[in-house]
Amino acid sequence: MRKIFLVPCLLFLYSSIYAQLQKAPAYPLITHNTYLSIWSFGDTLNSSITKHWTGKDQSLLGFIKVDGDTYRFMGKEPKAYKTILPAADENAWQCKYTETEPANGWAIQQYNDNNWKTGEAPFTDDKTGAKTLWTSKNIWIRRTFNLDNINIDKLLLKLYHDDNVEVYLNGQKIFTNIGWTSDFELIPLKDDIKNKLKKGDNILAIHCANTAGAAWLDVGLLDEVKQKPNTTQLAKQTSVEVTATQTNYKFRCGKADLLVTFTSPLLLTDMDVFTRPVSYITYKVRSNDAKHHNVKVYFGASTDIAVNKPLQEVAAEMYINNKLSILRAGTIEQPVLKKKGDDLRIDWGYMQVAVPKTANAIQYITRGKQMGNPFSAGAGTMAPITPLDTIKGRELSLNTILSFGQVGKSFVEQFVEIGYDDLFPVEFFDIQLKPWWKADGTKTIEKELNKAATDYSTVIKKCDAFNKLMYRDAVRAGGEHYAKLCVLAYRQSIAAHVLVKSPHGDILFLSKENFSNGSINTVDVTYPSAPLYLLYNPKFMEGMLNGIFTYSESGKWKKGFAAHDLGTYPIANGQTYGEDMPVEESGNMIILTAAIAKAEGNADYAKKHWETLTTWANYLVKAGFDPANQLCTDDFAGHLAHNANLSIKAIVGIASYAKLAEQLGEKEVAVRYRNIAIGMANKWIKIADAGNHYSLVFGDKNTWSQKYNLVWDKVLGLHLFPQQVYNKEVTYYLTKQKKFGLPLDSRKTYTKSDWIMWTAALTNNMQNFKALTDPVYKYATETPTRVPLSDWHETTDGKMVGFQARSVVGGYFMKMLETKWAK
């Protein structure tokens, strides 16, 4: 009887442990770094166009042909547009403009604008992008145009405005918006507006007001072309599962079953595999009706993967290298490291789609957007190519057709590789750096693709083993919901970095502040991201600190506290953020150096930077306990004086310095700084005490905040604060919970999910841990905001407030780190 009872229990346990994440706000497909990062923004792979993490289209298409029936299982055919009136990203255009408020009637065709100036778009205060410099608060433009044909299917306004805008067509107001865009948006216009267009002369008139920050205005008109019906059917997705390194889909395609797996082998424990800029897409096909069927699978990758803007011209070619057939594409211009900022995509280097020659695949290039059934007669506009023929144009498609032959009840497997050679991904103090994988000059992208193909089976097995191990350890540390959050965080955090080697041979693992401000190697982004890398490979943690140490020790950063960042991604030539965070960043750097020492079992890394660490520790002693009015990592919440949580960071930073001194044999130094930290901690407990909790700011008992910085006292074993402090705070937090999590503090109801995960690690029992973390899981699986996970959300409705696809979700691994180090 015992055996009969145990078997189903074991099966249930196995199923429970290995059934990983099935619901996410967005699903990672190809994820390596901030530039090669493609996601599905819907729950079914074939419900929407695949996108870069920024939300711009980077289309991957998948079709399967089973005998005579074709099914689309991946992506969605992009809409086709015809230009009626080009914006400046397509063709130069001029208009009349004024920066002085005009008289009434300025938007009608008959208005006399002879006294207005003539300028070329875009109108902006960005000197590098401006054709006409606009630095005043308001601008009015009148753009006349002539139409010979007004037979338009669906009229769209193509508009890039910063800030508030009102748009008129032939005197009628057709659009208004309060706010700004960071790029062109396509705005559908109703038929009654379309009917305002006439043959001959027309006028588009716009008023734009720059209320703050940057200024930009550019406009055009498009016709959304009606698509022809096609004969394809939608494959039925039966499941999706996300693991640490893979996203797995299952489909029913008529008489065949299809399994599609996206593998980005970001194994932090295997540097050779991790650094290879190659992902796999695996297809497994079998019959589901006990009969044999002829099966082919189509894969299409848009060259939008290699551009910043869709209208950039690209060149594509096919060639053979060793054991692979390869399609390659990149921009003709190749503007290496010419752009910096947040909402950008790479437009230099080359994308590759590779397939083993043994697959006897058909590869070809099509001009124009991917449309319709690729298996139909005359599908697309096929460019007849032979190896090394170059095809040029905009929005090309790299196409591969795999033949599976007659497929029976057993799965037949084939794979395609996607790689990217980014040439020089980062500029580091005026030196353009190669990616880590080619820094020694012996490797090429073709060698990496061939090596990846040869190692395919081995790499897939390594990924599978790591996925299971990580999930098992996460379940043991915090339960199933916690484990699923760690799965969701893993690839996102890693892919928000780039890995390069410094001119001195040091590892540099540099983050980008995705949809935050675009900074590179921001210290207070490194800080929340740290647990993941400390857990699996502290060398990556060193790579996140090395750039800041270099900045200080080179003499380029001259202040007595740590810098905030190294620049604006991908240009790391020095801080560009407009304000310092002296206590925040100095505390972060010292605490994380101490964490590296704990992870590595020695303080050798700290010894290399001891003078710098001492300078920062002394700054914290002088200015850290009662911080002046300044920003901390939660800068979106504004300046704050007497910040109790920031004070904890300073105290823990000083104690961390003392711990490092002890490891380095500096006994007197260790005792002195240890005593300072203990004295500060005891004082903190008294002046932050607000009765049943501790305050947000010293002196105001009516405030409260998450004291997430306290977690390092526990994780590093510093023993500064007694257990009663932890218990009091956790008990109070449980009374402040909202539907989708614990608010950051008493000022607002929004929160940061990474900090909740740190705060939850302060608990001393699983019940309280889950009480704090389960609402985060609810947010991650129910948020209406369908983008790569935002770490800043509203606790009342689960909507994103700001930020997305950031590395800070590496902080979700804090409980796993605390569990490992507590052993």
PDB file of C-alpha atoms in Angstrom, residues 336-537:
ATOM      1  CA  VAL A 336      28.722  52.734 -35.025  1.00  0.00           C
ATOM      2  CA  LEU A 337      28.072  54.297 -31.588  1.00  0.00           C
ATOM      3  CA  LYS A 338      26.680  57.474 -33.157  1.00  0.00           C
ATOM      4  CA  LYS A 339      23.520  57.507 -31.028  1.00  0.00           C
ATOM      5  CA  LYS A 340      22.953  57.520 -27.294  1.00  0.00           C
ATOM      6  CA  GLY A 341      19.795  57.563 -25.238  1.00  0.00           C
ATOM      7  CA  ASP A 342      16.927  55.507 -23.931  1.00  0.00           C
ATOM      8  CA  ASP A 343      14.341  54.625 -26.593  1.00  0.00           C
ATOM      9  CA  LEU A 344      16.887  53.437 -29.154  1.00  0.00           C
ATOM     10  CA  ARG A 345      17.703  50.256 -31.040  1.00  0.00           C
ATOM     11  CA  ILE A 346      21.015  49.247 -32.589  1.00  0.00           C
ATOM     12  CA  ASP A 347      21.583  50.338 -36.195  1.00  0.00           C
ATOM     13  CA  TRP A 348      25.087  49.053 -36.680  1.00  0.00           C
ATOM     14  CA  GLY A 349      26.536  45.580 -36.796  1.00  0.00           C
ATOM     15  CA  TYR A 350      24.880  42.601 -38.471  1.00  0.00           C
ATOM     16  CA  MET A 351      22.087  40.161 -37.682  1.00  0.00           C
ATOM     17  CA  GLN A 352      22.427  36.554 -38.783  1.00  0.00           C
ATOM     18  CA  VAL A 353      19.938  33.757 -39.361  1.00  0.00           C
ATOM     19  CA  ALA A 354      21.770  30.452 -39.683  1.00  0.00           C
ATOM     20  CA  VAL A 355      20.747  26.870 -40.313  1.00  0.00           C
ATOM     21  CA  PRO A 356      22.842  23.702 -40.656  1.00  0.00           C
ATOM     22  CA  LYS A 357      23.559  22.793 -44.280  1.00  0.00           C
ATOM     23  CA  THR A 358      22.438  19.261 -43.487  1.00  0.00           C
ATOM     24  CA  ALA A 359      18.886  20.550 -43.060  1.00  0.00           C
ATOM     25  CA  ASN A 360      18.755  21.330 -46.806  1.00  0.00           C
ATOM     26  CA  ALA A 361      16.740  24.416 -45.966  1.00  0.00           C
ATOM     27  CA  ILE A 362      15.630  26.991 -48.501  1.00  0.00           C
ATOM     28  CA  GLN A 363      16.835  30.491 -47.633  1.00  0.00           C
ATOM     29  CA  TYR A 364      15.918  33.676 -49.454  1.00  0.00           C
ATOM     30  CA  ILE A 365      15.399  37.415 -48.995  1.00  0.00           C
ATOM     31  CA  THR A 366      12.200  39.339 -49.727  1.00  0.00           C
ATOM     32  CA  ARG A 367      11.713  43.045 -50.213  1.00  0.00           C
ATOM     33  CA  GLY A 368       8.982  44.800 -48.297  1.00  0.00           C
ATOM     34  CA  LYS A 369       7.201  43.692 -45.165  1.00  0.00           C
ATOM     35  CA  GLN A 370       6.489  40.002 -44.602  1.00  0.00           C
ATOM     36  CA  MET A 371       2.995  39.390 -45.911  1.00  0.00           C
ATOM     37  CA  GLY A 372       0.579  36.510 -46.323  1.00  0.00           C
ATOM     38  CA  ASN A 373       1.212  32.815 -46.801  1.00  0.00           C
ATOM     39  CA  PRO A 374       4.895  32.088 -47.536  1.00  0.00           C
ATOM     40  CA  PHE A 375       3.941  28.734 -49.057  1.00  0.00           C
ATOM     41  CA  SER A 376       1.528  30.191 -51.626  1.00  0.00           C
ATOM     42  CA  ALA A 377       2.544  30.666 -55.233  1.00  0.00           C
ATOM     43  CA  GLY A 378       4.475  33.901 -55.690  1.00  0.00           C
ATOM     44  CA  ALA A 379       4.483  34.694 -51.980  1.00  0.00           C
ATOM     45  CA  GLY A 380       6.222  37.993 -51.247  1.00  0.00           C
ATOM     46  CA  THR A 381       8.669  39.517 -53.661  1.00  0.00           C
ATOM     47  CA  MET A 382      11.436  36.960 -53.683  1.00  0.00           C
ATOM     48  CA  ALA A 383      14.858  38.256 -54.553  1.00  0.00           C
ATOM     49  CA  PRO A 384      16.639  35.534 -56.539  1.00  0.00           C
ATOM     50  CA  ILE A 385      19.988  35.278 -54.792  1.00  0.00           C
ATOM     51  CA  THR A 386      23.115  33.259 -54.961  1.00  0.00           C
ATOM     52  CA  PRO A 387      25.756  33.283 -52.211  1.00  0.00           C
ATOM     53  CA  LEU A 388      27.218  36.774 -51.641  1.00  0.00           C
ATOM     54  CA  ASP A 389      24.599  38.532 -53.773  1.00  0.00           C
ATOM     55  CA  THR A 390      23.640  41.703 -51.901  1.00  0.00           C
ATOM     56  CA  ILE A 391      20.025  42.843 -51.724  1.00  0.00           C
ATOM     57  CA  LYS A 392      19.373  46.431 -50.637  1.00  0.00           C
ATOM     58  CA  GLY A 393      16.203  48.115 -49.445  1.00  0.00           C
ATOM     59  CA  ARG A 394      14.036  48.918 -46.443  1.00  0.00           C
ATOM     60  CA  GLU A 395      12.261  46.435 -44.203  1.00  0.00           C
ATOM     61  CA  LEU A 396      13.618  43.320 -45.863  1.00  0.00           C
ATOM     62  CA  SER A 397      12.843  39.852 -44.601  1.00  0.00           C
ATOM     63  CA  LEU A 398      15.309  37.003 -44.069  1.00  0.00           C
ATOM     64  CA  ASN A 399      13.416  33.785 -44.816  1.00  0.00           C
ATOM     65  CA  THR A 400      14.122  30.143 -44.081  1.00  0.00           C
ATOM     66  CA  ILE A 401      12.004  27.106 -44.966  1.00  0.00           C
ATOM     67  CA  LEU A 402      12.757  23.822 -43.203  1.00  0.00           C
ATOM     68  CA  SER A 403      11.460  20.577 -44.680  1.00  0.00           C
ATOM     69  CA  PHE A 404      10.582  17.853 -42.161  1.00  0.00           C
ATOM     70  CA  GLY A 405       9.496  15.372 -44.828  1.00  0.00           C
ATOM     71  CA  GLN A 406       6.900  12.747 -43.945  1.00  0.00           C
ATOM     72  CA  VAL A 407       6.289  13.043 -40.198  1.00  0.00           C
ATOM     73  CA  GLY A 408       4.739  10.282 -38.109  1.00  0.00           C
ATOM     74  CA  LYS A 409       3.894   9.883 -34.422  1.00  0.00           C
ATOM     75  CA  SER A 410       7.456  10.548 -33.213  1.00  0.00           C
ATOM     76  CA  PHE A 411       8.760  14.086 -32.926  1.00  0.00           C
ATOM     77  CA  VAL A 412      11.151  15.295 -35.622  1.00  0.00           C
ATOM     78  CA  GLU A 413      13.422  18.152 -34.532  1.00  0.00           C
ATOM     79  CA  GLN A 414      15.229  20.970 -36.363  1.00  0.00           C
ATOM     80  CA  PHE A 415      16.572  24.351 -35.258  1.00  0.00           C
ATOM     81  CA  VAL A 416      17.454  27.799 -36.532  1.00  0.00           C
ATOM     82  CA  GLU A 417      20.004  30.162 -34.987  1.00  0.00           C
ATOM     83  CA  ILE A 418      19.737  33.933 -34.570  1.00  0.00           C
ATOM     84  CA  GLY A 419      22.968  35.793 -33.871  1.00  0.00           C
ATOM     85  CA  TYR A 420      24.151  39.381 -33.794  1.00  0.00           C
ATOM     86  CA  ASP A 421      27.619  40.823 -34.295  1.00  0.00           C
ATOM     87  CA  ASP A 422      27.424  44.271 -32.688  1.00  0.00           C
ATOM     88  CA  LEU A 423      31.038  45.145 -33.629  1.00  0.00           C
ATOM     89  CA  PHE A 424      31.606  47.755 -30.885  1.00  0.00           C
ATOM     90  CA  PRO A 425      28.717  47.840 -28.406  1.00  0.00           C
ATOM     91  CA  VAL A 426      30.155  50.387 -25.956  1.00  0.00           C
ATOM     92  CA  GLU A 427      32.468  53.398 -25.812  1.00  0.00           C
ATOM     93  CA  PHE A 428      34.379  53.407 -22.520  1.00  0.00           C
ATOM     94  CA  PHE A 429      36.241  56.623 -21.794  1.00  0.00           C
ATOM     95  CA  ASP A 430      36.740  57.386 -25.472  1.00  0.00           C
ATOM     96  CA  ILE A 431      37.743  53.828 -26.420  1.00  0.00           C
ATOM     97  CA  GLN A 432      35.354  51.722 -28.501  1.00  0.00           C
ATOM     98  CA  LEU A 433      35.197  48.263 -26.945  1.00  0.00           C
ATOM     99  CA  LYS A 434      34.484  44.990 -28.703  1.00  0.00           C
ATOM    100  CA  PRO A 435      32.006  42.568 -27.144  1.00  0.00           C
ATOM    101  CA  TRP A 436      33.529  40.137 -24.660  1.00  0.00           C
ATOM    102  CA  TRP A 437      33.242  37.168 -26.998  1.00  0.00           C
ATOM    103  CA  LYS A 438      35.524  38.714 -29.642  1.00  0.00           C
ATOM    104  CA  ALA A 439      37.778  40.867 -27.446  1.00  0.00           C
ATOM    105  CA  ASP A 440      40.835  38.654 -28.009  1.00  0.00           C
ATOM    106  CA  GLY A 441      40.570  39.047 -31.790  1.00  0.00           C
ATOM    107  CA  THR A 442      40.422  35.318 -32.575  1.00  0.00           C
ATOM    108  CA  LYS A 443      36.665  34.838 -32.921  1.00  0.00           C
ATOM    109  CA  THR A 444      34.209  35.811 -35.625  1.00  0.00           C
ATOM    110  CA  ILE A 445      30.440  35.630 -35.633  1.00  0.00           C
ATOM    111  CA  GLU A 446      30.682  32.755 -38.128  1.00  0.00           C
ATOM    112  CA  LYS A 447      32.874  30.776 -35.722  1.00  0.00           C
ATOM    113  CA  GLU A 448      30.409  31.430 -32.911  1.00  0.00           C
ATOM    114  CA  LEU A 449      27.454  30.351 -35.034  1.00  0.00           C
ATOM    115  CA  ASN A 450      29.232  27.166 -36.098  1.00  0.00           C
ATOM    116  CA  LYS A 451      30.303  26.410 -32.535  1.00  0.00           C
ATOM    117  CA  ALA A 452      26.738  26.982 -31.343  1.00  0.00           C
ATOM    118  CA  ALA A 453      25.433  24.561 -33.982  1.00  0.00           C
ATOM    119  CA  THR A 454      27.993  21.902 -33.053  1.00  0.00           C
ATOM    120  CA  ASP A 455      27.204  22.317 -29.340  1.00  0.00           C
ATOM    121  CA  TYR A 456      23.436  22.513 -29.810  1.00  0.00           C
ATOM    122  CA  SER A 457      22.495  19.315 -27.982  1.00  0.00           C
ATOM    123  CA  THR A 458      24.961  19.929 -25.171  1.00  0.00           C
ATOM    124  CA  VAL A 459      23.827  23.512 -24.649  1.00  0.00           C
ATOM    125  CA  ILE A 460      20.138  22.554 -24.615  1.00  0.00           C
ATOM    126  CA  LYS A 461      20.870  19.916 -21.950  1.00  0.00           C
ATOM    127  CA  LYS A 462      22.812  22.451 -19.862  1.00  0.00           C
ATOM    128  CA  CYS A 463      19.954  24.918 -20.100  1.00  0.00           C
ATOM    129  CA  ASP A 464      17.399  22.293 -19.140  1.00  0.00           C
ATOM    130  CA  ALA A 465      19.465  21.261 -16.114  1.00  0.00           C
ATOM    131  CA  PHE A 466      19.955  24.854 -14.999  1.00  0.00           C
ATOM    132  CA  ASN A 467      16.256  25.669 -15.459  1.00  0.00           C
ATOM    133  CA  LYS A 468      15.241  22.801 -13.201  1.00  0.00           C
ATOM    134  CA  LEU A 469      17.922  23.479 -10.583  1.00  0.00           C
ATOM    135  CA  MET A 470      17.138  27.185 -10.352  1.00  0.00           C
ATOM    136  CA  TYR A 471      13.419  26.561 -10.058  1.00  0.00           C
ATOM    137  CA  ARG A 472      13.881  23.857  -7.429  1.00  0.00           C
ATOM    138  CA  ASP A 473      16.111  26.095  -5.311  1.00  0.00           C
ATOM    139  CA  ALA A 474      13.694  29.006  -5.640  1.00  0.00           C
ATOM    140  CA  VAL A 475      10.741  26.839  -4.558  1.00  0.00           C
ATOM    141  CA  ARG A 476      12.686  25.702  -1.524  1.00  0.00           C
ATOM    142  CA  ALA A 477      13.616  29.268  -0.643  1.00  0.00           C
ATOM    143  CA  GLY A 478      10.240  30.962  -1.069  1.00  0.00           C
ATOM    144  CA  GLY A 479       7.554  28.727  -2.563  1.00  0.00           C
ATOM    145  CA  GLU A 480       6.128  28.298  -6.059  1.00  0.00           C
ATOM    146  CA  HIS A 481       4.890  31.831  -6.649  1.00  0.00           C
ATOM    147  CA  TYR A 482       8.275  33.166  -5.613  1.00  0.00           C
ATOM    148  CA  ALA A 483      10.024  30.695  -7.925  1.00  0.00           C
ATOM    149  CA  LYS A 484       7.894  31.817 -10.873  1.00  0.00           C
ATOM    150  CA  LEU A 485       8.842  35.448 -10.180  1.00  0.00           C
ATOM    151  CA  CYS A 486      12.514  34.461 -10.262  1.00  0.00           C
ATOM    152  CA  VAL A 487      11.961  32.731 -13.607  1.00  0.00           C
ATOM    153  CA  LEU A 488      10.332  35.883 -14.965  1.00  0.00           C
ATOM    154  CA  ALA A 489      13.222  38.020 -13.743  1.00  0.00           C
ATOM    155  CA  TYR A 490      16.176  35.929 -14.903  1.00  0.00           C
ATOM    156  CA  ARG A 491      16.552  36.691 -18.620  1.00  0.00           C
ATOM    157  CA  GLN A 492      15.122  40.195 -18.295  1.00  0.00           C
ATOM    158  CA  SER A 493      17.748  41.240 -15.786  1.00  0.00           C
ATOM    159  CA  ILE A 494      20.666  39.793 -17.729  1.00  0.00           C
ATOM    160  CA  ALA A 495      19.522  41.174 -21.077  1.00  0.00           C
ATOM    161  CA  ALA A 496      19.483  44.716 -19.680  1.00  0.00           C
ATOM    162  CA  HIS A 497      23.306  44.591 -19.653  1.00  0.00           C
ATOM    163  CA  VAL A 498      26.174  44.332 -22.096  1.00  0.00           C
ATOM    164  CA  LEU A 499      29.357  42.369 -21.408  1.00  0.00           C
ATOM    165  CA  VAL A 500      32.662  43.838 -22.588  1.00  0.00           C
ATOM    166  CA  LYS A 501      36.317  43.791 -21.541  1.00  0.00           C
ATOM    167  CA  SER A 502      37.946  47.001 -20.340  1.00  0.00           C
ATOM    168  CA  PRO A 503      41.189  48.303 -21.932  1.00  0.00           C
ATOM    169  CA  HIS A 504      42.956  46.874 -18.843  1.00  0.00           C
ATOM    170  CA  GLY A 505      41.389  43.452 -19.318  1.00  0.00           C
ATOM    171  CA  ASP A 506      38.769  43.741 -16.565  1.00  0.00           C
ATOM    172  CA  ILE A 507      35.231  42.489 -16.919  1.00  0.00           C
ATOM    173  CA  LEU A 508      32.633  45.215 -17.507  1.00  0.00           C
ATOM    174  CA  PHE A 509      28.996  44.182 -17.167  1.00  0.00           C
ATOM    175  CA  LEU A 510      27.211  47.445 -17.883  1.00  0.00           C
ATOM    176  CA  SER A 511      23.511  48.037 -17.344  1.00  0.00           C
ATOM    177  CA  LYS A 512      21.184  50.343 -19.194  1.00  0.00           C
ATOM    178  CA  GLU A 513      18.424  52.236 -17.386  1.00  0.00           C
ATOM    179  CA  ASN A 514      15.707  50.957 -19.700  1.00  0.00           C
ATOM    180  CA  PHE A 515      12.837  53.445 -19.984  1.00  0.00           C
ATOM    181  CA  SER A 516      14.209  55.255 -16.972  1.00  0.00           C
ATOM    182  CA  ASN A 517      16.729  57.754 -18.325  1.00  0.00           C
ATOM    183  CA  GLY A 518      19.029  55.651 -20.491  1.00  0.00           C
ATOM    184  CA  SER A 519      22.057  55.949 -18.207  1.00  0.00           C
ATOM    185  CA  ILE A 520      24.813  53.354 -18.445  1.00  0.00           C
ATOM    186  CA  ASN A 521      26.184  51.546 -15.375  1.00  0.00           C
ATOM    187  CA  THR A 522      23.996  53.415 -12.882  1.00  0.00           C
ATOM    188  CA  VAL A 523      25.097  52.430  -9.381  1.00  0.00           C
ATOM    189  CA  ASP A 524      21.601  52.503  -7.910  1.00  0.00           C
ATOM    190  CA  VAL A 525      20.460  50.173 -10.695  1.00  0.00           C
ATOM    191  CA  THR A 526      23.383  47.845 -10.013  1.00  0.00           C
ATOM    192  CA  TYR A 527      22.439  47.762  -6.328  1.00  0.00           C
ATOM    193  CA  PRO A 528      18.934  46.248  -6.666  1.00  0.00           C
ATOM    194  CA  SER A 529      20.084  43.949  -9.487  1.00  0.00           C
ATOM    195  CA  ALA A 530      22.914  42.459  -7.404  1.00  0.00           C
ATOM    196  CA  PRO A 531      21.378  39.351  -5.734  1.00  0.00           C
ATOM    197  CA  LEU A 532      21.085  37.382  -8.983  1.00  0.00           C
ATOM    198  CA  TYR A 533      24.767  37.822  -9.836  1.00  0.00           C
ATOM    199  CA  LEU A 534      26.052  37.329  -6.298  1.00  0.00           C
ATOM    200  CA  LEU A 535      24.109  34.079  -6.215  1.00  0.00           C
ATOM    201  CA  TYR A 536      25.431  32.559  -9.444  1.00  0.00           C
ATOM    202  CA  ASN A 537      28.686  34.281 -10.422  1.00  0.00           C
TER     203      ASN A 537
END
